Short mmCIF file of C-alpha atoms in Angstrom, two decimals:
data_model
loop_
_atom_site.label_atom_id
_atom_site.label_comp_id
_atom_site.label_asym_id
_atom_site.label_seq_id
_atom_site.Cartn_x
_atom_site.Cartn_y
_atom_site.Cartn_z
CA LEU A 1 -29.71 1.81 44.60
CA PRO A 2 -27.11 2.57 41.86
CA VAL A 3 -24.44 0.60 43.88
CA GLN A 4 -26.67 -2.37 44.29
CA HIS A 5 -27.42 -2.33 40.48
CA GLY A 6 -23.84 -2.15 39.78
CA LEU A 7 -23.01 -5.09 42.21
CA LEU A 8 -25.76 -7.01 40.52
CA SER A 9 -24.54 -6.42 36.84
CA LEU A 10 -20.91 -7.40 38.14
CA GLN A 11 -22.49 -10.87 39.49
CA VAL A 12 -24.15 -11.33 36.13
CA SER A 13 -20.97 -10.62 34.19
CA CYS A 14 -19.08 -13.17 36.25
CA LEU A 15 -21.64 -15.75 35.80
CA CYS A 16 -22.18 -15.21 32.02
CA GLY A 17 -18.97 -13.44 31.00
CA SER A 18 -15.43 -14.36 30.51
CA ALA A 19 -13.10 -15.73 33.07
CA PRO A 20 -11.33 -12.50 33.63
CA CYS A 21 -14.17 -11.29 35.67
CA LEU A 22 -13.54 -9.55 39.15
CA LEU A 23 -12.19 -11.88 41.67
CA CYS A 24 -12.86 -11.16 45.45
CA GLY A 25 -10.68 -8.59 47.12
CA CYS A 26 -9.03 -11.33 49.14
CA CYS A 27 -8.11 -13.62 46.12
CA PRO A 28 -4.81 -13.14 44.48
CA SER A 29 -4.69 -12.29 40.90
CA ALA A 30 -4.60 -15.44 38.48
CA LYS A 31 -4.09 -16.50 34.96
CA ASN A 32 -7.24 -16.91 32.88
CA SER A 33 -6.20 -20.39 31.76
CA THR A 34 -6.03 -21.62 35.30
CA ILE A 35 -9.29 -20.32 36.53
CA SER A 36 -10.89 -21.98 33.66
CA ARG A 37 -9.41 -25.38 34.42
CA LEU A 38 -10.25 -24.91 38.09
CA LEU A 39 -14.06 -24.24 37.10
CA PHE A 40 -14.30 -27.08 34.77
CA THR A 41 -12.87 -29.23 37.52
CA PHE A 42 -15.35 -27.87 39.97
CA PHE A 43 -18.03 -29.19 37.60
CA LEU A 44 -16.38 -32.70 37.73
CA PHE A 45 -16.11 -32.60 41.47
CA LEU A 46 -19.82 -31.34 41.62
CA GLY A 47 -21.00 -34.48 39.64
CA THR A 48 -18.58 -36.79 41.62
CA LEU A 49 -20.39 -35.42 44.88
CA VAL A 50 -23.75 -35.90 43.33
CA SER A 51 -22.65 -39.55 42.52
CA ILE A 52 -21.55 -40.21 45.90
CA ILE A 53 -24.58 -39.07 47.56
CA MET A 54 -26.85 -41.22 45.22
CA ILE A 55 -24.99 -44.41 46.41
CA ILE A 56 -25.77 -43.51 50.08
CA PRO A 57 -28.33 -46.36 51.19
CA GLY A 58 -30.90 -43.70 52.37
CA VAL A 59 -30.72 -41.88 49.14
CA GLU A 60 -30.73 -45.04 47.09
CA LYS A 61 -34.09 -46.00 48.37
CA GLU A 62 -35.62 -42.69 47.49
CA LEU A 63 -34.60 -43.13 43.82
CA HIS A 64 -37.65 -45.63 43.60
CA LYS A 65 -39.69 -42.26 43.18
CA LEU A 66 -38.10 -41.62 39.85
CA PRO A 67 -40.59 -42.53 37.11
CA GLY A 68 -39.39 -45.63 35.25
CA PHE A 69 -36.10 -45.64 36.92
CA CYS A 70 -36.47 -49.12 38.28
CA GLU A 71 -38.79 -50.79 35.96
CA GLY A 72 -39.12 -51.58 32.46
CA SER A 73 -35.77 -52.67 31.86
CA GLY A 74 -36.70 -53.88 28.46
CA SER A 75 -36.15 -57.25 26.78
CA VAL A 76 -32.58 -57.89 26.52
CA LEU A 77 -31.61 -61.12 24.93
CA GLY A 78 -34.75 -62.84 25.92
CA VAL A 79 -34.52 -61.48 29.53
CA ARG A 80 -38.06 -60.79 31.06
CA PRO A 81 -39.03 -57.07 30.27
CA ARG A 82 -39.77 -56.43 34.11
CA VAL A 83 -36.57 -56.72 36.61
CA ASP A 84 -36.67 -55.98 40.26
CA CYS A 85 -33.46 -53.66 40.28
CA SER A 86 -34.03 -52.23 43.72
CA SER A 87 -30.50 -52.99 44.94
CA PHE A 88 -28.95 -51.50 41.79
CA LEU A 89 -30.68 -48.06 41.89
CA GLY A 90 -27.53 -46.34 43.38
CA HIS A 91 -25.21 -48.34 40.86
CA LYS A 92 -27.34 -47.28 37.93
CA ALA A 93 -27.73 -43.47 39.08
CA VAL A 94 -23.74 -43.36 39.23
CA TYR A 95 -23.48 -44.75 35.68
CA ARG A 96 -26.07 -42.10 34.42
CA MET A 97 -24.21 -39.29 36.19
CA GLY A 98 -21.02 -40.53 34.74
CA PHE A 99 -22.63 -40.56 31.31
CA ALA A 100 -23.92 -37.04 31.82
CA MET A 101 -20.31 -35.68 32.84
CA ALA A 102 -18.71 -37.78 29.96
CA ALA A 103 -21.12 -36.30 27.42
CA PHE A 104 -20.54 -32.72 28.85
CA PHE A 105 -16.79 -32.80 28.53
CA SER A 106 -17.08 -34.61 25.07
CA LEU A 107 -19.14 -31.68 23.77
CA PHE A 108 -16.59 -29.22 24.80
CA ALA A 109 -13.73 -31.42 23.56
CA LEU A 110 -15.34 -31.34 20.08
CA LEU A 111 -16.15 -27.71 20.18
CA MET A 112 -12.54 -26.62 21.47
CA VAL A 113 -10.63 -28.58 18.49
CA CYS A 114 -7.71 -26.51 17.08
CA VAL A 115 -8.30 -23.42 19.44
CA ARG A 116 -5.05 -21.78 19.15
CA SER A 117 -5.48 -18.43 21.19
CA SER A 118 -7.89 -16.42 23.19
CA ARG A 119 -8.81 -14.47 19.95
CA ASP A 120 -10.75 -17.37 18.57
CA PRO A 121 -14.43 -16.77 19.25
CA ARG A 122 -14.68 -20.46 20.67
CA ALA A 123 -12.15 -19.47 23.39
CA ALA A 124 -14.63 -17.27 24.88
CA LEU A 125 -17.19 -20.24 25.10
CA HIS A 126 -14.34 -22.29 27.01
CA ASN A 127 -13.46 -19.28 29.24
CA GLY A 128 -16.86 -17.81 29.93
CA PHE A 129 -20.49 -18.36 30.19
CA TRP A 130 -20.45 -20.49 33.55
CA PHE A 131 -23.99 -20.11 34.39
CA PHE A 132 -25.07 -21.41 31.06
CA LYS A 133 -22.63 -24.40 31.20
CA PHE A 134 -23.97 -25.22 34.56
CA LEU A 135 -27.52 -25.24 33.07
CA VAL A 136 -26.29 -27.41 30.06
CA LEU A 137 -24.63 -29.92 32.65
CA VAL A 138 -27.80 -30.06 34.77
CA GLY A 139 -30.04 -30.59 31.55
CA ILE A 140 -27.80 -33.27 30.37
CA THR A 141 -27.92 -34.95 33.71
CA VAL A 142 -31.79 -34.94 33.91
CA GLY A 143 -31.81 -36.35 30.38
CA ALA A 144 -29.51 -39.04 31.36
CA PHE A 145 -31.88 -40.42 34.08
CA TYR A 146 -34.49 -40.92 31.25
CA ILE A 147 -32.28 -43.10 29.16
CA PRO A 148 -34.12 -46.50 28.79
CA ASP A 149 -32.42 -49.18 30.91
CA GLY A 150 -32.12 -52.15 28.36
CA ALA A 151 -28.47 -52.85 27.71
CA PHE A 152 -27.28 -49.41 28.63
CA THR A 153 -25.57 -50.33 31.97
CA SER A 154 -23.90 -53.47 30.47
CA VAL A 155 -22.57 -51.29 27.25
CA TRP A 156 -21.63 -48.37 29.24
CA PHE A 157 -19.61 -50.54 31.72
CA TYR A 158 -16.99 -51.37 28.93
CA PHE A 159 -16.81 -47.56 28.08
CA GLY A 160 -15.83 -47.13 31.74
CA VAL A 161 -13.35 -49.87 31.57
CA VAL A 162 -11.55 -48.15 28.43
CA GLY A 163 -11.64 -44.79 30.00
CA SER A 164 -10.50 -45.91 33.35
CA PHE A 165 -7.56 -47.96 31.88
CA LEU A 166 -6.49 -44.50 29.92
CA PHE A 167 -6.95 -42.32 33.16
CA ILE A 168 -4.88 -44.67 35.09
CA LEU A 169 -2.04 -44.44 32.53
CA ILE A 170 -2.42 -40.59 32.93
CA GLN A 171 -2.11 -40.91 36.63
CA LEU A 172 1.05 -43.07 36.29
CA ILE A 173 2.58 -40.15 33.81
CA LEU A 174 1.73 -37.54 36.47
CA LEU A 175 3.29 -39.68 39.20
CA VAL A 176 6.48 -40.43 37.12
CA ASP A 177 6.86 -36.55 36.56
CA PHE A 178 5.99 -35.69 40.10
CA ALA A 179 8.53 -38.15 41.34
CA HIS A 180 11.46 -36.97 39.16
CA SER A 181 10.50 -33.31 39.87
CA TRP A 182 10.46 -33.97 43.63
CA SER A 183 13.79 -35.75 43.66
CA GLN A 184 15.43 -33.05 41.60
CA ARG A 185 14.12 -30.19 43.60
CA TRP A 186 15.39 -31.76 46.97
CA LEU A 187 18.74 -32.64 45.48
CA ARG A 188 19.11 -29.02 44.18
CA ASN A 189 18.36 -27.60 47.47
CA ALA A 190 20.78 -29.89 49.10
CA ASP A 191 23.56 -28.82 46.61
CA GLU A 192 22.79 -25.05 46.91
CA SER A 193 22.40 -24.91 50.70
CA ASN A 194 24.98 -27.63 51.51
CA ALA A 195 22.48 -29.12 54.00
CA LYS A 196 22.40 -32.61 54.82
CA GLY A 197 18.94 -32.41 55.99
CA TRP A 198 17.66 -32.80 52.47
CA TYR A 199 19.38 -35.85 51.94
CA ALA A 200 18.07 -36.99 55.29
CA ALA A 201 14.48 -36.04 54.11
CA LEU A 202 15.01 -38.08 50.89
CA CYS A 203 16.24 -41.03 52.54
CA THR A 204 13.16 -40.89 55.22
CA VAL A 205 10.49 -40.70 52.37
CA THR A 206 12.29 -43.47 50.54
CA PHE A 207 12.41 -45.71 53.66
CA ILE A 208 8.75 -44.99 54.56
CA SER A 209 7.56 -45.88 50.90
CA TYR A 210 9.48 -48.95 50.66
CA ALA A 211 8.46 -49.96 54.30
CA ALA A 212 4.68 -49.31 53.47
CA SER A 213 5.31 -51.30 50.18
CA ILE A 214 6.67 -54.41 51.95
CA ALA A 215 3.87 -54.33 54.65
CA ALA A 216 1.20 -53.91 52.02
CA VAL A 217 2.53 -56.97 50.08
CA ALA A 218 2.53 -58.95 53.24
CA LEU A 219 -1.01 -58.18 53.93
CA LEU A 220 -1.88 -58.95 50.37
CA TYR A 221 -0.44 -62.33 50.81
CA VAL A 222 -2.44 -62.96 54.20
CA TYR A 223 -5.85 -61.53 53.13
CA TYR A 224 -5.94 -62.15 49.40
CA THR A 225 -4.31 -65.68 49.12
CA LYS A 226 -4.75 -69.15 50.63
CA PRO A 227 -2.10 -71.89 51.05
CA GLU A 228 -4.22 -73.92 48.68
CA GLY A 229 -5.67 -72.13 45.68
CA CYS A 230 -5.80 -68.46 44.79
CA THR A 231 -3.26 -68.98 42.24
CA GLU A 232 -4.05 -65.73 40.23
CA GLY A 233 -3.57 -63.61 43.30
CA LYS A 234 -0.33 -65.24 44.07
CA VAL A 235 0.86 -64.82 40.63
CA PHE A 236 -0.33 -61.18 40.49
CA ILE A 237 1.35 -59.97 43.78
CA SER A 238 4.66 -62.05 43.03
CA ILE A 239 5.04 -60.69 39.41
CA ASN A 240 4.44 -57.03 40.44
CA LEU A 241 6.95 -57.55 43.35
CA ILE A 242 9.64 -58.83 41.41
CA LEU A 243 9.02 -55.99 38.77
CA CYS A 244 9.28 -53.42 41.42
CA LEU A 245 12.45 -54.92 42.85
CA ILE A 246 14.04 -55.00 39.24
CA LEU A 247 13.17 -51.42 38.58
CA SER A 248 14.55 -50.30 41.87
CA ALA A 249 17.80 -51.97 41.03
CA VAL A 250 17.86 -50.53 37.58
CA SER A 251 17.38 -46.92 38.82
CA ILE A 252 20.52 -46.97 40.90
CA LEU A 253 22.93 -48.76 38.19
CA PRO A 254 26.02 -46.59 37.59
CA LYS A 255 25.13 -46.19 33.66
CA ILE A 256 21.76 -45.04 34.77
CA GLN A 257 23.04 -42.75 37.30
CA GLU A 258 25.60 -41.24 34.73
CA ALA A 259 22.87 -40.65 32.35
CA GLN A 260 20.44 -39.30 34.87
CA PRO A 261 22.04 -38.05 37.98
CA HIS A 262 18.74 -37.16 39.67
CA SER A 263 17.26 -40.52 39.13
CA GLY A 264 17.26 -42.79 42.26
CA LEU A 265 15.36 -44.79 44.69
CA LEU A 266 12.84 -42.04 45.64
CA GLN A 267 11.00 -42.27 42.34
CA ALA A 268 11.30 -46.06 42.49
CA SER A 269 9.74 -46.30 45.92
CA LEU A 270 6.89 -44.04 44.96
CA ILE A 271 6.31 -46.16 41.83
CA THR A 272 6.47 -49.32 43.83
CA LEU A 273 3.99 -48.02 46.32
CA TYR A 274 1.56 -47.05 43.64
CA THR A 275 2.10 -50.39 42.02
CA ILE A 276 0.99 -52.27 45.06
CA TYR A 277 -1.96 -50.18 45.46
CA ILE A 278 -3.16 -50.87 41.81
CA THR A 279 -2.25 -54.67 42.75
CA TRP A 280 -4.47 -54.38 45.81
CA SER A 281 -7.22 -52.55 43.98
CA ALA A 282 -7.22 -55.42 41.45
CA LEU A 283 -7.27 -58.24 43.94
CA ALA A 284 -10.42 -56.44 45.51
CA ASN A 285 -12.33 -57.24 42.25
CA VAL A 286 -11.36 -61.04 42.09
CA PRO A 287 -14.88 -62.75 41.84
CA ASN A 288 -13.90 -65.54 44.25
CA GLN A 289 -15.23 -64.96 47.75
CA SER A 290 -12.51 -67.46 49.26
CA CYS A 291 -9.69 -65.30 47.72
CA ASN A 292 -11.44 -61.98 48.11
CA PRO A 293 -12.67 -60.99 51.56
CA THR A 294 -14.07 -57.67 50.31
CA LEU A 295 -16.12 -59.15 47.73
CA LEU A 296 -19.87 -58.24 47.71
CA VAL A 297 -22.53 -60.03 45.54
CA ARG A 298 -25.88 -58.41 45.59
CA ASN A 299 -28.98 -59.93 44.26
CA SER A 300 -32.31 -58.30 43.19
CA THR A 301 -33.65 -58.24 46.70
CA GLY A 302 -31.09 -55.92 47.79
CA SER A 303 -29.19 -58.03 50.15
CA ALA A 304 -26.04 -60.23 49.97
CA ALA A 305 -26.41 -63.39 48.14
CA ALA A 306 -27.72 -66.06 50.54
CA THR A 307 -24.37 -67.96 50.31
CA GLU A 308 -22.15 -64.93 50.56
CA PRO A 309 -21.35 -63.12 53.92
CA LEU A 310 -22.39 -59.36 54.09
CA THR A 311 -19.51 -57.08 53.36
CA THR A 312 -19.20 -53.34 53.26
CA TRP A 313 -20.41 -51.89 49.80
CA TRP A 314 -17.79 -49.04 50.13
CA ASP A 315 -14.32 -50.91 50.50
CA ALA A 316 -11.09 -49.31 51.15
CA PRO A 317 -9.54 -49.44 47.70
CA SER A 318 -12.44 -47.23 46.40
CA ILE A 319 -11.76 -44.67 49.17
CA VAL A 320 -7.94 -44.64 48.25
CA GLY A 321 -8.85 -44.34 44.51
CA LEU A 322 -11.14 -41.52 45.39
CA VAL A 323 -8.46 -39.57 47.04
CA ILE A 324 -5.87 -40.24 44.34
CA PHE A 325 -8.59 -39.06 41.59
CA ILE A 326 -8.87 -35.90 43.39
CA LEU A 327 -5.29 -35.14 43.68
CA CYS A 328 -4.63 -36.18 40.12
CA THR A 329 -7.63 -34.19 38.67
CA LEU A 330 -6.23 -31.14 40.61
CA PHE A 331 -2.81 -31.74 39.42
CA ILE A 332 -3.90 -31.82 35.87
CA SER A 333 -5.87 -28.37 36.41
CA LEU A 334 -2.80 -26.71 38.03
CA ARG A 335 0.16 -28.29 36.91
CA SER A 336 2.97 -27.03 34.68
CA SER A 337 5.89 -29.31 34.51
CA ASP A 338 9.51 -28.45 34.63
CA HIS A 339 10.21 -31.15 31.84
CA PRO A 340 9.52 -30.08 28.20
CA GLU A 341 8.99 -33.72 27.33
CA VAL A 342 6.30 -34.22 29.85
CA ASN A 343 4.53 -30.73 28.79
CA LYS A 344 4.67 -32.07 25.12
CA LEU A 345 3.15 -35.47 26.14
CA MET A 346 0.34 -33.60 28.34
CA LEU A 347 -0.02 -30.70 26.07
CA THR A 348 0.42 -28.25 29.00
CA GLU A 349 2.56 -25.17 29.35
CA GLN A 350 6.03 -24.80 30.68
CA SER A 351 6.42 -24.03 34.47
CA GLY A 352 6.46 -20.09 34.77
CA ALA A 353 5.14 -19.40 31.19
CA GLY A 354 2.73 -16.86 30.51
CA ALA A 355 3.31 -15.09 33.83
CA GLY A 356 2.91 -11.62 32.25
CA GLY A 357 -0.19 -9.40 31.90
CA ALA A 358 -2.06 -6.83 33.92
CA ALA A 359 -3.10 -8.54 37.00
CA GLU A 360 -4.62 -5.74 38.92
CA GLU A 361 -6.62 -2.67 38.00
CA GLY A 362 -7.13 0.04 40.65
CA GLY A 363 -6.16 -2.11 43.40
CA VAL A 364 -8.83 -4.80 42.70
CA HIS A 365 -7.54 -8.46 41.77
CA ARG A 366 -8.56 -9.65 38.44
CA ALA A 367 -8.12 -12.73 36.53
CA TYR A 368 -5.90 -11.75 33.41
CA ASP A 369 -5.81 -13.20 29.89
CA ASN A 370 -2.56 -14.83 29.28
CA GLU A 371 -3.44 -16.57 26.08
CA GLN A 372 -3.78 -13.78 23.54
CA ASP A 373 -0.74 -14.81 21.69
CA GLY A 374 -1.45 -18.67 22.10
CA VAL A 375 -3.17 -21.14 24.40
CA SER A 376 -1.24 -22.42 27.46
CA TYR A 377 -2.69 -25.75 27.29
CA ASN A 378 -4.62 -27.82 24.78
CA TYR A 379 -8.17 -27.18 25.35
CA THR A 380 -9.48 -30.51 23.75
CA PHE A 381 -6.90 -32.62 25.65
CA PHE A 382 -7.80 -31.16 28.77
CA HIS A 383 -11.44 -31.81 28.31
CA LEU A 384 -10.46 -35.33 27.23
CA CYS A 385 -8.54 -35.93 30.39
CA LEU A 386 -11.79 -34.70 32.51
CA LEU A 387 -13.84 -37.11 30.29
CA LEU A 388 -11.51 -40.06 31.33
CA ALA A 389 -11.59 -38.80 34.96
CA ALA A 390 -15.43 -38.82 34.79
CA LEU A 391 -15.37 -42.47 33.66
CA TYR A 392 -12.78 -43.57 36.10
CA ILE A 393 -14.58 -42.10 39.06
CA MET A 394 -17.74 -43.69 37.89
CA MET A 395 -16.24 -47.18 37.68
CA THR A 396 -14.37 -46.31 41.02
CA LEU A 397 -17.70 -45.39 42.85
CA THR A 398 -19.36 -48.77 41.49
CA ASN A 399 -16.42 -50.94 42.54
CA TRP A 400 -16.11 -51.84 38.85
CA TYR A 401 -19.24 -54.08 39.44
CA ARG A 402 -21.60 -54.80 36.70
CA PRO A 403 -25.18 -56.71 36.48
CA ASP A 404 -24.75 -60.28 35.32
CA GLU A 405 -26.57 -61.65 32.12
CA SER A 406 -30.02 -62.07 33.84
CA LEU A 407 -29.65 -58.47 35.34
CA GLN A 408 -30.38 -60.13 38.73
CA VAL A 409 -27.08 -60.05 40.45
CA LEU A 410 -24.44 -57.42 40.53
CA ARG A 411 -20.96 -59.02 40.28
CA SER A 412 -17.31 -58.10 40.04
CA PRO A 413 -15.97 -59.45 36.63
CA TRP A 414 -12.49 -60.65 35.79
CA THR A 415 -12.32 -57.93 33.23
CA ALA A 416 -11.82 -55.42 36.10
CA VAL A 417 -8.99 -57.45 37.41
CA TRP A 418 -7.05 -57.68 34.36
CA VAL A 419 -7.53 -53.96 33.41
CA LYS A 420 -5.87 -52.90 36.62
CA ILE A 421 -3.08 -55.48 36.38
CA CYS A 422 -2.30 -54.42 32.83
CA SER A 423 -2.31 -50.94 33.69
CA SER A 424 0.22 -51.50 36.71
CA TRP A 425 2.48 -53.26 34.09
CA ALA A 426 2.00 -50.56 31.70
CA GLY A 427 3.18 -48.13 34.41
CA LEU A 428 6.20 -50.02 35.33
CA LEU A 429 7.21 -50.09 31.62
CA LEU A 430 6.76 -46.37 31.42
CA TYR A 431 9.14 -45.72 34.38
CA LEU A 432 11.55 -48.10 32.99
CA TRP A 433 11.39 -46.27 29.75
CA THR A 434 12.13 -42.93 31.59
CA LEU A 435 15.36 -44.58 32.92
CA VAL A 436 16.74 -46.19 29.90
CA ALA A 437 15.57 -43.44 27.36
CA PRO A 438 18.79 -41.52 27.58
CA LEU A 439 20.85 -44.66 26.87
CA VAL A 440 18.69 -45.93 23.96
CA LEU A 441 18.53 -42.44 22.38
CA PRO A 442 21.89 -40.71 23.22
CA ASP A 443 21.26 -37.95 20.63
CA ARG A 444 18.26 -36.52 22.46
CA ASP A 445 18.25 -34.18 25.30
CA PHE A 446 16.68 -35.50 28.44
CA SER A 447 18.05 -32.86 30.81
#
């Protein structure tokens, strides 16, 4: 009985106490900062899973049972007060789940402003009380489903657009940093071991990335353009293709190589592949059925519009976007870059920092506090990243669609297309800056 009581107390302390609670015996010791980030990321993934479940057709139909969730849309700009929203239930549920996650992370972003070390009382709130945090998230989620419909979906759509644009920029920053770190480590291994295998691996990855990009561009021209018409799609594909070719050429210029010996075609190939994906995702939102074979227009009866062929609600760009979201969110939670400039920009710790601390006690693995002298990452910025991630996944799961002015038809607006295209251009400019910065600012250290 005393043993059982001790185990129960231990479980309660892990749920309600701080992150340095006991880990299971099979788990390695870990830093307090890492565990906290992973647990908050788990909350985000949990909300994402709930959102995915809600857009499953069978579950979507069951949402009718929620009181007031599909009726009483309110009078919006003269629209009739009762609207048949039977086909929008999953869409509306994802928006409310996204709102709940955004509100949850916004709350912690505000609470954690100017936290400097784990000695701050607010740091205990950030690193502990996980069971109560879960209850808070559940409470906000339940409350979100009682928000009157009205103009909520239309207004929240634009919040999602802005947040998604910013998160795409964060993804691009992480991709540029990842590409540079990847190339540097493989080249360093090749120099230290004098093995040509590393160079062969670099060439192979670069070739595969460019080959995939070229194949993707060809498919985009085939499926998203027509010999006559579809001018926007042709322009977007052509501009991004030309920009990627220019950046690839710039990355191997002699002056660029002299200033940054580790820059090369590997980074350019990964940036090119991601840019082509963003272009594909943008073309999948073009509101023109003849130029977009994946377009779906759903009316208030829950079926495709009479003049439009029925297509799959979950399209390939959304699935790829979900995978990229998961990888980038985990990267945000676990990452610590080798580049000081990236750490300053992303407000994270230097690689290998904070490795000290008592990790084990009596042979039992523990999470140890590595932030007594100073936090290893900015708490507020981390929660803002998760906030933007919540908005991004909300838009991804709904394919960036929104109801029209009559709240009768769910359509893909041009806003989604331009946001994605502009984000691809911003990413290319960002990568170009990483190449030319040592030449423009010769007095700064970019090693």
